[in-house]
Amino acid sequence: MKVGYLGPRGTFTDLAVRSAFPDLEGIAYTTIPECIEAVKKEEVEIAVVPFENALEGSVNLTIDYLFHEETVPIKAELIVPIQQHLMVHPSQQKNWREVEKILSHPQAIAQSHKFLYHHFRGVTIEQMTSTAAAAKYISEHPELKMAAIANKIAAEKYKLTIVKENIHDYAFNHTRFIVLSRHNEENLSIQLKSTSVVKTTIMVTIPTDRAGGLHQVLSAFAWRQINLSKIESRPLKTGLGNYFFMIDINQSFDDILVKNAIEEIEALECTVKYLGSYQTYKVEEI
Amino acid sequence: MKVGYLGPRGTFTDLAVRSAFPDLEGIAYTTIPECIEAVKKEEVEIAVVPFENALEGSVNLTIDYLFHEETVPIKAELIVPIQQHLMVHPSQQKNWREVEKILSHPQAIAQSHKFLYHHFRGVTIEQMTSTAAAAKYISEHPELKMAAIANKIAAEKYKLTIVKENIHDYAFNHTRFIVLSRHNEENLSIQLKSTSVVKTTIMVTIPTDRAGGLHQVLSAFAWRQINLSKIESRPLKTGLGNYFFMIDINQSFDDILVKNAIEEIEALECTVKYLGSYQTYKVEEI
């Protein structure tokens, strides 16, 4: 089996893939739509893409592509701690406090704001397309007094020395990745211990002329005491004010209460896209 | 009075400001937080920032900054049609079909995807930080065979020739801008005809341990037949799965039903940030 992921090598998606599927071949794609298309076209059996970050919120491109373009079932969720490290070329290891430039992805830079402010005030910060791209650049320029902010996998791949671990401001930062596949979850053999959490994800479109439509949908879950862990509105792309809703339910679709709630929502002329009912896995801090 | 807006000159925010406040001095800021801080610190009396696009959805940075950092009241909403045009330097006007490169902001490029595919397949597309920056670059390089995708204001400012109008794929695309100010709306003297729509925007935090909390909040509006035009969940930044909700109500806060609903939501131990109750204005196509 092959696993497509949002590359290049050394990104947090790569880290998620290596933790969950250490024995499978990983194929890096440049964009989220390419990952989803790859599993759709059976170039790969599995695709792993980011879904939500604790600080930045949902990854809209993933949600929108699954709704508007290709609906591929979600078979698992991987929760990965986001740990950023400061790394330099081994030849700069001794003088890392004197670096003149720090490279990284804008989000990683934002996530390490306090560290940079206290330790590298005035040093030039340069934005790169990914944390992995920053690490790669450093590895190719040993003579320059520069550092990258990236993860451990990137440090290993590009043979850089981590000079300061865990420089991110918020210790609780995590990203949810989803595992997309047409195969059954049992056959994917995820090499992580599953948590007890099972989630069901649906996307609901409510008839536009119905006032209080979302309330009606939520009522179907509320009186059955079904807990929703997330509700997100996204544009239908038919005009301002028209939305669909992505809903995460903290229960399995096999539960008769969940099944009936969704059936009734459909009977109320809402359109429901069922994305999957799946286990949640946690990647340990590394 | 001065109006701060998300610059540089020639952006759609600039266009919104010129339509609503043609007689006021506009001050361009580089980022949305800087615009909001400017009105907070009274460098300007008014700030105009993007809030939501019909295709891309909410502008998360605006919502998050108003929730987490500085709450400045919303005094009006401006709805602007997003019209993208293809423009070249006057010296390239005759040969515009032979351009070798097209520059624009990633969103404008995405919005003109079909046009580019049918008329400029194979031509290099280069991403710039804004549509205005693309227009500026073209104006400074008359000798290069290049075009920009930008709006009419940018064409005028940078003295470019529009060679193809309205190349965007979706005619219904609009962006909502919000007018932030500590002054009363009457004193802002907006030079546009208001629509009949009045909106109230609130941000609600629900106690984390309460299952069905959002349903309870929506119930307070639903049984009173108060129509909500938008609900958006955004991360509280305290960990995955913790959200606040931004809610647009299609009624004035002066309405006793709205006032009571919000009062009761607060009595249920939800925290409510009141952003404002305001008129909606439409900028005509230009």
Short mmCIF file of N, CA and C in Angstrom, two decimals, chain A residues 205-280:
data_model
loop_
_atom_site.label_atom_id
_atom_site.label_comp_id
_atom_site.label_asym_id
_atom_site.label_seq_id
_atom_site.Cartn_x
_atom_site.Cartn_y
_atom_site.Cartn_z
N THR A 205 -26.57 20.33 4.17
CA THR A 205 -27.08 21.52 3.48
C THR A 205 -28.55 21.67 3.83
N ILE A 206 -28.90 22.85 4.32
CA ILE A 206 -30.27 23.12 4.77
C ILE A 206 -30.98 23.91 3.67
N PRO A 207 -32.25 23.59 3.35
CA PRO A 207 -32.96 24.37 2.34
C PRO A 207 -32.87 25.86 2.67
N THR A 208 -32.52 26.69 1.67
CA THR A 208 -32.18 28.09 1.93
C THR A 208 -33.32 28.92 2.51
N ASP A 209 -34.55 28.53 2.20
CA ASP A 209 -35.67 29.38 2.62
C ASP A 209 -36.14 29.06 4.03
N ARG A 210 -35.47 28.16 4.72
CA ARG A 210 -35.97 27.73 6.02
C ARG A 210 -35.33 28.48 7.18
N ALA A 211 -36.09 29.34 7.83
CA ALA A 211 -35.59 30.05 9.02
C ALA A 211 -35.45 29.05 10.15
N GLY A 212 -34.39 29.18 10.92
CA GLY A 212 -34.19 28.27 12.06
C GLY A 212 -33.84 26.86 11.64
N GLY A 213 -33.36 26.69 10.41
CA GLY A 213 -33.03 25.34 9.89
C GLY A 213 -31.94 24.66 10.69
N LEU A 214 -30.90 25.41 11.04
CA LEU A 214 -29.79 24.81 11.78
C LEU A 214 -30.27 24.39 13.17
N HIS A 215 -31.13 25.21 13.77
CA HIS A 215 -31.67 24.85 15.08
C HIS A 215 -32.42 23.52 15.00
N GLN A 216 -33.19 23.35 13.92
CA GLN A 216 -33.95 22.11 13.74
C GLN A 216 -33.00 20.91 13.63
N VAL A 217 -31.91 21.08 12.87
CA VAL A 217 -30.92 20.00 12.72
C VAL A 217 -30.31 19.66 14.09
N LEU A 218 -29.93 20.70 14.83
CA LEU A 218 -29.29 20.46 16.13
C LEU A 218 -30.28 19.82 17.12
N SER A 219 -31.56 20.16 16.98
CA SER A 219 -32.58 19.57 17.86
C SER A 219 -32.62 18.05 17.72
N ALA A 220 -32.46 17.59 16.48
CA ALA A 220 -32.50 16.14 16.23
C ALA A 220 -31.43 15.42 17.04
N PHE A 221 -30.28 16.10 17.24
CA PHE A 221 -29.21 15.50 18.05
C PHE A 221 -29.43 15.77 19.54
N ALA A 222 -29.89 16.99 19.87
CA ALA A 222 -29.93 17.42 21.27
C ALA A 222 -30.90 16.57 22.10
N TRP A 223 -32.10 16.33 21.59
CA TRP A 223 -33.07 15.61 22.46
C TRP A 223 -32.67 14.16 22.61
N ARG A 224 -31.82 13.65 21.71
CA ARG A 224 -31.28 12.29 21.85
C ARG A 224 -30.00 12.28 22.69
N GLN A 225 -29.62 13.43 23.21
CA GLN A 225 -28.39 13.59 24.01
C GLN A 225 -27.14 13.11 23.27
N ILE A 226 -27.12 13.36 21.98
CA ILE A 226 -25.94 13.06 21.17
C ILE A 226 -25.05 14.29 21.20
N ASN A 227 -23.80 14.13 21.61
CA ASN A 227 -22.91 15.26 21.75
C ASN A 227 -22.19 15.57 20.42
N LEU A 228 -22.22 16.83 20.01
CA LEU A 228 -21.52 17.26 18.80
C LEU A 228 -20.22 17.92 19.24
N SER A 229 -19.09 17.51 18.66
CA SER A 229 -17.84 18.11 19.10
C SER A 229 -17.46 19.31 18.24
N LYS A 230 -18.12 19.48 17.10
CA LYS A 230 -17.73 20.60 16.23
C LYS A 230 -18.84 20.91 15.23
N ILE A 231 -19.07 22.19 15.02
CA ILE A 231 -19.96 22.63 13.94
C ILE A 231 -19.26 23.76 13.22
N GLU A 232 -19.17 23.65 11.92
CA GLU A 232 -18.43 24.66 11.15
C GLU A 232 -19.29 25.04 9.94
N SER A 233 -19.45 26.33 9.70
CA SER A 233 -20.17 26.73 8.49
C SER A 233 -19.17 27.08 7.40
N ARG A 234 -19.45 26.66 6.18
CA ARG A 234 -18.58 26.97 5.04
C ARG A 234 -19.46 27.42 3.88
N PRO A 235 -18.94 28.31 3.02
CA PRO A 235 -19.78 28.82 1.93
C PRO A 235 -20.16 27.75 0.91
N LEU A 236 -21.42 27.81 0.47
CA LEU A 236 -21.88 26.92 -0.60
C LEU A 236 -21.34 27.37 -1.95
N LYS A 237 -20.75 28.56 -2.01
CA LYS A 237 -20.23 29.18 -3.24
C LYS A 237 -21.35 29.50 -4.23
N THR A 238 -22.54 29.80 -3.69
CA THR A 238 -23.65 30.20 -4.55
C THR A 238 -24.07 31.63 -4.23
N GLY A 239 -23.37 32.30 -3.32
CA GLY A 239 -23.69 33.68 -2.97
C GLY A 239 -23.48 33.90 -1.49
N LEU A 240 -23.25 35.15 -1.12
CA LEU A 240 -23.03 35.50 0.30
C LEU A 240 -24.21 35.04 1.14
N GLY A 241 -23.92 34.40 2.26
CA GLY A 241 -25.00 34.02 3.17
C GLY A 241 -25.53 32.61 2.96
N ASN A 242 -25.02 31.89 1.94
CA ASN A 242 -25.44 30.50 1.73
C ASN A 242 -24.33 29.57 2.21
N TYR A 243 -24.65 28.69 3.14
CA TYR A 243 -23.63 27.84 3.78
C TYR A 243 -24.02 26.37 3.79
N PHE A 244 -23.02 25.52 3.92
CA PHE A 244 -23.28 24.15 4.39
C PHE A 244 -22.61 24.04 5.76
N PHE A 245 -22.96 22.99 6.50
CA PHE A 245 -22.44 22.83 7.85
C PHE A 245 -21.71 21.50 7.98
N MET A 246 -20.47 21.56 8.46
CA MET A 246 -19.77 20.33 8.76
C MET A 246 -19.96 20.04 10.23
N ILE A 247 -20.41 18.84 10.55
CA ILE A 247 -20.73 18.49 11.94
C ILE A 247 -19.96 17.24 12.34
N ASP A 248 -19.22 17.32 13.46
CA ASP A 248 -18.56 16.14 14.05
C ASP A 248 -19.42 15.65 15.21
N ILE A 249 -19.80 14.39 15.15
CA ILE A 249 -20.63 13.78 16.19
C ILE A 249 -19.72 12.86 17.00
N ASN A 250 -19.80 12.96 18.33
CA ASN A 250 -18.93 12.14 19.19
C ASN A 250 -19.48 10.75 19.44
N GLN A 251 -19.99 10.10 18.42
CA GLN A 251 -20.55 8.77 18.56
C GLN A 251 -20.45 8.08 17.21
N SER A 252 -20.60 6.74 17.23
CA SER A 252 -20.50 5.98 16.00
C SER A 252 -21.81 6.04 15.21
N PHE A 253 -21.70 5.93 13.90
CA PHE A 253 -22.89 5.87 13.05
C PHE A 253 -23.66 4.59 13.31
N ASP A 254 -23.00 3.57 13.89
CA ASP A 254 -23.68 2.30 14.19
C ASP A 254 -24.70 2.47 15.30
N ASP A 255 -24.55 3.53 16.08
CA ASP A 255 -25.50 3.81 17.16
C ASP A 255 -26.86 4.14 16.53
N ILE A 256 -27.88 3.43 16.96
CA ILE A 256 -29.22 3.60 16.37
C ILE A 256 -29.72 5.05 16.51
N LEU A 257 -29.32 5.72 17.60
CA LEU A 257 -29.75 7.11 17.81
C LEU A 257 -29.15 8.03 16.75
N VAL A 258 -27.87 7.81 16.44
CA VAL A 258 -27.20 8.64 15.43
C VAL A 258 -27.81 8.39 14.06
N LYS A 259 -27.98 7.12 13.74
CA LYS A 259 -28.56 6.73 12.45
C LYS A 259 -29.94 7.37 12.27
N ASN A 260 -30.77 7.27 13.28
CA ASN A 260 -32.12 7.83 13.18
C ASN A 260 -32.10 9.35 13.07
N ALA A 261 -31.21 9.99 13.84
CA ALA A 261 -31.13 11.46 13.78
C ALA A 261 -30.79 11.89 12.36
N ILE A 262 -29.82 11.23 11.75
CA ILE A 262 -29.40 11.61 10.39
C ILE A 262 -30.52 11.31 9.38
N GLU A 263 -31.18 10.19 9.55
CA GLU A 263 -32.31 9.83 8.67
C GLU A 263 -33.40 10.90 8.72
N GLU A 264 -33.68 11.36 9.92
CA GLU A 264 -34.75 12.36 10.07
C GLU A 264 -34.35 13.72 9.50
N ILE A 265 -33.05 14.05 9.65
CA ILE A 265 -32.58 15.31 9.07
C ILE A 265 -32.78 15.28 7.55
N GLU A 266 -32.52 14.12 6.97
CA GLU A 266 -32.72 13.97 5.52
C GLU A 266 -34.22 14.04 5.18
N ALA A 267 -35.05 13.46 6.04
CA ALA A 267 -36.49 13.50 5.81
C ALA A 267 -37.02 14.94 5.85
N LEU A 268 -36.29 15.80 6.56
CA LEU A 268 -36.66 17.22 6.63
C LEU A 268 -36.12 18.00 5.43
N GLU A 269 -35.72 17.25 4.39
CA GLU A 269 -35.24 17.85 3.13
C GLU A 269 -33.88 18.53 3.23
N CYS A 270 -33.13 18.18 4.25
CA CYS A 270 -31.73 18.60 4.28
C CYS A 270 -30.93 17.55 3.48
N THR A 271 -29.85 18.01 2.84
CA THR A 271 -28.99 17.06 2.14
C THR A 271 -27.82 16.72 3.06
N VAL A 272 -27.57 15.43 3.25
CA VAL A 272 -26.50 15.01 4.15
C VAL A 272 -25.44 14.25 3.36
N LYS A 273 -24.19 14.72 3.45
CA LYS A 273 -23.05 13.95 2.93
C LYS A 273 -22.42 13.26 4.11
N TYR A 274 -22.32 11.93 4.04
CA TYR A 274 -21.75 11.15 5.14
C TYR A 274 -20.27 10.93 4.83
N LEU A 275 -19.37 11.48 5.66
CA LEU A 275 -17.94 11.34 5.38
C LEU A 275 -17.32 10.14 6.05
N GLY A 276 -17.92 9.68 7.15
CA GLY A 276 -17.38 8.49 7.78
C GLY A 276 -17.56 8.48 9.28
N SER A 277 -17.39 7.28 9.84
CA SER A 277 -17.46 7.05 11.27
C SER A 277 -16.14 6.36 11.58
N TYR A 278 -15.33 6.93 12.49
CA TYR A 278 -13.93 6.50 12.55
C TYR A 278 -13.31 6.64 13.95
N GLN A 279 -12.25 5.85 14.16
CA GLN A 279 -11.47 5.88 15.39
C GLN A 279 -10.52 7.08 15.40
N THR A 280 -10.17 7.50 16.60
CA THR A 280 -9.22 8.59 16.79
C THR A 280 -7.92 8.04 17.39
#
